[in-house]
PDB file of C-alpha atoms in Angstrom:
ATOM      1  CA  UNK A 197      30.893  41.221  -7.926  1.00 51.00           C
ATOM      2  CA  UNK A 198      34.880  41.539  -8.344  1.00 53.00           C
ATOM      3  CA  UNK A 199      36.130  45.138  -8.097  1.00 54.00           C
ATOM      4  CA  UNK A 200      38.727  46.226  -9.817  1.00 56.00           C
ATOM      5  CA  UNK A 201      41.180  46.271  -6.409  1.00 56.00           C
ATOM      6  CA  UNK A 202      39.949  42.625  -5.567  1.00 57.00           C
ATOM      7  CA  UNK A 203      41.414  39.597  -6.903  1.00 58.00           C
ATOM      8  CA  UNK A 204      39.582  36.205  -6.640  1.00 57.00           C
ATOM      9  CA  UNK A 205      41.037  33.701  -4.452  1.00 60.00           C
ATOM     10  CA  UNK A 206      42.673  30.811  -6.277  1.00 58.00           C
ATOM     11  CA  UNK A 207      41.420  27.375  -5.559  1.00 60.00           C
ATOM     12  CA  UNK A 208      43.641  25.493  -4.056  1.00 62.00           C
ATOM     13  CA  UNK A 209      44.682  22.079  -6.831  1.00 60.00           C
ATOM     14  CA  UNK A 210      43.734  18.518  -5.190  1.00 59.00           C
ATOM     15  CA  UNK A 211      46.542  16.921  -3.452  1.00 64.00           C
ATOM     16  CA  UNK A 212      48.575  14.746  -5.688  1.00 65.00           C
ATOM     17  CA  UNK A 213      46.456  11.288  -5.666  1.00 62.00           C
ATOM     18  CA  UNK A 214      43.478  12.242  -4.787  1.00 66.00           C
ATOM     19  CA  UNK A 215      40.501  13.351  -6.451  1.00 72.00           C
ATOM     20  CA  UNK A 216      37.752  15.702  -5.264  1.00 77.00           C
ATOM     21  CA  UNK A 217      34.918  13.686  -3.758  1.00 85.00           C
ATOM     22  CA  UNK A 218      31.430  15.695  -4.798  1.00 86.00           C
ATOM     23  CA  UNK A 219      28.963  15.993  -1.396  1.00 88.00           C
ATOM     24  CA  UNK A 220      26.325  13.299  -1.410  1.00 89.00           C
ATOM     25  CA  UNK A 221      22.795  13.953  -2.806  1.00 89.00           C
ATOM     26  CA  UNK A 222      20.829  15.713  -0.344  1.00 89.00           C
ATOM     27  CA  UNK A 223      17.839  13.139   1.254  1.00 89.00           C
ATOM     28  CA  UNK A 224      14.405  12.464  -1.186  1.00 87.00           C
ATOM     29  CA  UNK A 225      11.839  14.143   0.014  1.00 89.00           C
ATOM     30  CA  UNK A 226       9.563  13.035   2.144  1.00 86.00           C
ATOM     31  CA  UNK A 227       6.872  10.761   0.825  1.00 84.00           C
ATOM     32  CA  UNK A 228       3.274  13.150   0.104  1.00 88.00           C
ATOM     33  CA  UNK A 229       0.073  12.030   1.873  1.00 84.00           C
ATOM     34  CA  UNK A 230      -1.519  10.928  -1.874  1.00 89.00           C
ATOM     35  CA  UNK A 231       1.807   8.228  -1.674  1.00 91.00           C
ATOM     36  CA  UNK A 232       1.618   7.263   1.309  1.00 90.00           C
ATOM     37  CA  UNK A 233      -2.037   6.276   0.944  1.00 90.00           C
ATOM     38  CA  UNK A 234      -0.818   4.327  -2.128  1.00 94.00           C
ATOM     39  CA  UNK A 235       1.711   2.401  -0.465  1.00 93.00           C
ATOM     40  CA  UNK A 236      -0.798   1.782   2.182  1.00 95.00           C
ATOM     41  CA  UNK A 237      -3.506   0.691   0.385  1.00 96.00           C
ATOM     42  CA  UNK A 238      -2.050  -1.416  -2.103  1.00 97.00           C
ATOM     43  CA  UNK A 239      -3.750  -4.368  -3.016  1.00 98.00           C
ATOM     44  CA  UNK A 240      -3.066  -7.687  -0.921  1.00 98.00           C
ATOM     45  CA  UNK A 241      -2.018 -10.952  -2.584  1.00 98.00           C
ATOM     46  CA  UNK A 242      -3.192 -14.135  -1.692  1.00 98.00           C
ATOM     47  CA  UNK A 243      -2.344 -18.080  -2.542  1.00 97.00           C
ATOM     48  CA  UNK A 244      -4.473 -20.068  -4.037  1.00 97.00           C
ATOM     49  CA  UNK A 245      -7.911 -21.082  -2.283  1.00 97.00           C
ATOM     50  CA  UNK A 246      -6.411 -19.186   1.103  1.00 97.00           C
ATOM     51  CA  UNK A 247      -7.370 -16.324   2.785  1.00 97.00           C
ATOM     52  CA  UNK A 248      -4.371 -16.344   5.534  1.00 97.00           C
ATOM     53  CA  UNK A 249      -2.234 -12.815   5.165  1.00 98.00           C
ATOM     54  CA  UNK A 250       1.455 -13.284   4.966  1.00 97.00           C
ATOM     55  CA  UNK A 251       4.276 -11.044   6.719  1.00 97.00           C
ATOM     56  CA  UNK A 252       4.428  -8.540   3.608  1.00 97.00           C
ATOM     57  CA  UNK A 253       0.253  -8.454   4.087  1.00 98.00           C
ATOM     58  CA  UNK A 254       0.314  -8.018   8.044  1.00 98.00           C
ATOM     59  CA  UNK A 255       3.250  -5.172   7.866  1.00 97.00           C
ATOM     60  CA  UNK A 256       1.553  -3.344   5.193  1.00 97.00           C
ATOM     61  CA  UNK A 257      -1.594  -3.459   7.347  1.00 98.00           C
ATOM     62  CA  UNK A 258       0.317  -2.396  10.731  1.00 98.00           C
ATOM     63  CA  UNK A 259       1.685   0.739   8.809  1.00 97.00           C
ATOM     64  CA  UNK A 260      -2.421   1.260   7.486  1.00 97.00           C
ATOM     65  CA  UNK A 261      -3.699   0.778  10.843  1.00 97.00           C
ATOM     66  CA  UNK A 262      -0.855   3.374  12.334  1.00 96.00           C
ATOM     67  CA  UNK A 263      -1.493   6.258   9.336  1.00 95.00           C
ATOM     68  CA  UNK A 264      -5.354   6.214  10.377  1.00 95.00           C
ATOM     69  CA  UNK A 265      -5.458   6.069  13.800  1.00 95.00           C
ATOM     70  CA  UNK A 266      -3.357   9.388  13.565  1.00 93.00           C
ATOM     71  CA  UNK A 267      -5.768  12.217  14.781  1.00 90.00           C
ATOM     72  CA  UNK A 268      -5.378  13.915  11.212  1.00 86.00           C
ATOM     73  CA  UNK A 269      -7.207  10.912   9.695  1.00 88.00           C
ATOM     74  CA  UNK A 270      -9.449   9.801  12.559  1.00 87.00           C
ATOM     75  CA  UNK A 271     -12.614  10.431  10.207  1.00 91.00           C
ATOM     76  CA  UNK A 272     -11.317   7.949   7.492  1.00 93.00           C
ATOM     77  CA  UNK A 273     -13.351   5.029   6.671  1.00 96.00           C
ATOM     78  CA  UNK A 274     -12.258   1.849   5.400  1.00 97.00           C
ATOM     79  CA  UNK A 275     -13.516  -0.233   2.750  1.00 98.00           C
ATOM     80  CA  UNK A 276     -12.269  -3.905   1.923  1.00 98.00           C
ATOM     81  CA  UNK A 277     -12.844  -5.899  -1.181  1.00 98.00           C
ATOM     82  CA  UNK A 278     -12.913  -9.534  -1.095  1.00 98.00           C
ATOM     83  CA  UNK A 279     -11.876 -10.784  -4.794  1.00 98.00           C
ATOM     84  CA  UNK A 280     -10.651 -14.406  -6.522  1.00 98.00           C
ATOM     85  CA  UNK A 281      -9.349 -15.767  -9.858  1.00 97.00           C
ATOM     86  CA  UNK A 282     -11.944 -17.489 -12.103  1.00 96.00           C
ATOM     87  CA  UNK A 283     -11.413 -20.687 -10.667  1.00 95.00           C
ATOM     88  CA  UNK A 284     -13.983 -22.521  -8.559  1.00 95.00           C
ATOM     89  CA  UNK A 285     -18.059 -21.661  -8.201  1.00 96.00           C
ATOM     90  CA  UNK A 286     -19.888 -18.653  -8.264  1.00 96.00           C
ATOM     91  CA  UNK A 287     -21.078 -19.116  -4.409  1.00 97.00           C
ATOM     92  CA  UNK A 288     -17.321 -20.860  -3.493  1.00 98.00           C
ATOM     93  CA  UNK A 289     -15.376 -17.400  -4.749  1.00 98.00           C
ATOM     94  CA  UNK A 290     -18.062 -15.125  -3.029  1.00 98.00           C
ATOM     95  CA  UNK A 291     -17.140 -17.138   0.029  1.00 98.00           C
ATOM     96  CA  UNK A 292     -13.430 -17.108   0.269  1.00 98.00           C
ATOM     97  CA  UNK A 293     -13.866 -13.012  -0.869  1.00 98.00           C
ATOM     98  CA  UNK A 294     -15.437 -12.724   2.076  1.00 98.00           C
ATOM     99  CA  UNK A 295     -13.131 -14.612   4.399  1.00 98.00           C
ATOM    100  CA  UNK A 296     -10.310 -12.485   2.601  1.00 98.00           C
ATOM    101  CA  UNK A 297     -11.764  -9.106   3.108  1.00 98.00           C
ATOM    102  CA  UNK A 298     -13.149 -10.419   6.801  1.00 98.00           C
ATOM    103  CA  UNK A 299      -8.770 -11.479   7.578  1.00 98.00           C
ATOM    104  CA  UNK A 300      -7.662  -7.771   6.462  1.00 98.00           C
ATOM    105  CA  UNK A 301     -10.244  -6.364   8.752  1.00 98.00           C
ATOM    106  CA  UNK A 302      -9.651  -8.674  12.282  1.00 98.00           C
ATOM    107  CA  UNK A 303      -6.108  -7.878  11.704  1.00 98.00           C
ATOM    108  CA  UNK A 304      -6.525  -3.866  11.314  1.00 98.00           C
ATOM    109  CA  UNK A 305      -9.159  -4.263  14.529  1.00 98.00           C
ATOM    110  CA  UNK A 306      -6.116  -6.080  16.337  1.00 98.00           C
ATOM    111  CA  UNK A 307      -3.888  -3.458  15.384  1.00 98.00           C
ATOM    112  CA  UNK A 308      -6.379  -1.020  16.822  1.00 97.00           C
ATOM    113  CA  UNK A 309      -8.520   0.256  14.100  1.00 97.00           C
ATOM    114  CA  UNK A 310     -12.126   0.374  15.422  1.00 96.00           C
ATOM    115  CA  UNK A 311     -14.002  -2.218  13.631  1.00 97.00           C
ATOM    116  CA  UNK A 312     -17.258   0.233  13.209  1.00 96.00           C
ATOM    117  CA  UNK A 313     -14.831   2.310  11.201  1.00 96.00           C
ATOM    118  CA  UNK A 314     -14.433  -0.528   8.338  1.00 97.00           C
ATOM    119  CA  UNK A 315     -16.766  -2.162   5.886  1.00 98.00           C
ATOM    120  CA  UNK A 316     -16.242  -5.603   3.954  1.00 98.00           C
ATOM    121  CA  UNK A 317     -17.386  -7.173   0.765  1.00 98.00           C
ATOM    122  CA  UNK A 318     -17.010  -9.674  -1.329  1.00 98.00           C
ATOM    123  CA  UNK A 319     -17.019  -9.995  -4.850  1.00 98.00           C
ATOM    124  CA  UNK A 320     -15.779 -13.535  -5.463  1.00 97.00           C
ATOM    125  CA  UNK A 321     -14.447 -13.370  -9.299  1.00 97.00           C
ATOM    126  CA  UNK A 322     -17.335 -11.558 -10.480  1.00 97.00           C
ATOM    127  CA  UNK A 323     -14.602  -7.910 -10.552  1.00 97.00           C
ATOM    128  CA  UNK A 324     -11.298  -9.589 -11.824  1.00 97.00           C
ATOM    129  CA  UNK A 325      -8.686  -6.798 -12.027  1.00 96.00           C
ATOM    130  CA  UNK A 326      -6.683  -8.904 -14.819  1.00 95.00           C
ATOM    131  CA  UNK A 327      -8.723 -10.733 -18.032  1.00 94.00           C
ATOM    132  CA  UNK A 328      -7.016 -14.145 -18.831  1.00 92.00           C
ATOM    133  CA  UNK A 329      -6.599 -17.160 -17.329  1.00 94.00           C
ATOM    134  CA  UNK A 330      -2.633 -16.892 -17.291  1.00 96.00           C
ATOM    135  CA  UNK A 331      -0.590 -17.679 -13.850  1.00 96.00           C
ATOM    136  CA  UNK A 332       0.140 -13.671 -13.019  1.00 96.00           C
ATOM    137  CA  UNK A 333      -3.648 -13.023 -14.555  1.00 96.00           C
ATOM    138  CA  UNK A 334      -5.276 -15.632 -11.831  1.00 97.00           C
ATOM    139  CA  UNK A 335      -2.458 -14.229  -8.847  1.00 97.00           C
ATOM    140  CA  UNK A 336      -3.755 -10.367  -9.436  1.00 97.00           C
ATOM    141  CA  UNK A 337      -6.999 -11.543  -8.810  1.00 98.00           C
ATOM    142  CA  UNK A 338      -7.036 -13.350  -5.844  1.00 98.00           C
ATOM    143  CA  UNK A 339      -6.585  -9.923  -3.677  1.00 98.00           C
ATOM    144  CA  UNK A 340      -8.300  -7.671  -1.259  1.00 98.00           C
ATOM    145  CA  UNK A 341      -8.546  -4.155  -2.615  1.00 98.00           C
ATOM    146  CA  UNK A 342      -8.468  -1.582   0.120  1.00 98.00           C
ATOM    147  CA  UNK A 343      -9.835   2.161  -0.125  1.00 97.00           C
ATOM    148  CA  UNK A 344     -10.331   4.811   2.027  1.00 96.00           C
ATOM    149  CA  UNK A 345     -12.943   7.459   2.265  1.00 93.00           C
ATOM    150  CA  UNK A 346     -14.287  10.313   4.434  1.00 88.00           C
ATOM    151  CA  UNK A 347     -17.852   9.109   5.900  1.00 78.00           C
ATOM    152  CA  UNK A 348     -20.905  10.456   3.906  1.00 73.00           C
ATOM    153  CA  UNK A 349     -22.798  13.788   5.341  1.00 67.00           C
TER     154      UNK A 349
END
C-alpha cells in the first residue's frame, strides 16, 4: 500500500554493460517414497545366456539394499523374478531365470539384506514383458523384475 505522502523507491537502471542476471531455480524437490521405490526396483538387464549383474545392476542394488534396511522399511519383503527372451528350451530359460533372480538376491544378502527377507522365482520366457522377436523385444526380456511388499498377516 502507497500512501499518498510516500513515494516508491526508484529502481536503480543496470550498470552500463551489464544485464540483470535472474536468481537460479530453487533445488527439485526431493524425490517421493513411490519414486524412489521406482528407481529402485527397476527391472535389471542382462546379456545374452548370462546371469552375471553389471556395475549399473550392482549400484542399483546397493541403493535397494540401503532404502530397506532403513528402520522405516524393515518389514518390506522382497520378491525377484527370474525371466529370458524366447530363445533356447523351456527347462534351459527356467534355469538361467533362476540363476538370474538367485545373482540379484546373493548380492542384496552381501549388501546386508537378510536373505529370509527375499523370495526368488523363475519364469524362464514363459512371462515375456515385450511380444516379438526383435533385438530390444529379446533384451527387455532377459531381466529380473523386482517388487516389494509388506509380509502377509
Amino acid at each position: 500500500v502507497i500512501l499518498p505522502s510516500e513515494e516508491p523507491e526508484a529502481e536503480e537502471p543496470p550498470e552500463e554493460g551489464k544485464e540483470e542476471v535472474a536468481p537460479p531455480p530453487p533445488p527439485p524437490p526431493p524425490p517421493t517414497i513411490e519414486e524412489q521405490i521406482e528407481n529402485l526396483t527397476a527391472p535389471i538387464y542382462f546379456r545374452l545366456d548370462e546371469y552375471g549383474l553389471n556395475t549399473q545392476a550392482t549400484e542399483q542394488l546397493k541403493s535397494l539394499a540401503a532404502f530397506v534396511n532403513q528402520d522405516a522399511q524393515r518389514d518390506l519383503m522382497i520378491r525377484i523374478e527370474g525371466h529370458c527372451d524366447d530363445r533356447g528350451t523351456r527347462e534351459y530359460n527356467f534355469a538361467l531365470g533362476s540363476a538370474r533372480a538367485n545373482a540379484i538376491s546373493k548380492q542384496l544378502v552381501r549388501f546386508g539384506v537378510n536373505k529370509n527377507r527375499i523370495s526368488t522365482i523363475s519364469y524362464g520366457k514363459e512371462r515375456p514383458a515385450f511380444t516379438g522377436t526383435s533385438k530390444l523385444a529379446r533384451a527387455r526380456n532377459r531381466r529380473g523384475d523386482i517388487f516389494l511388499r509388506t509380509p502377509q498377516p
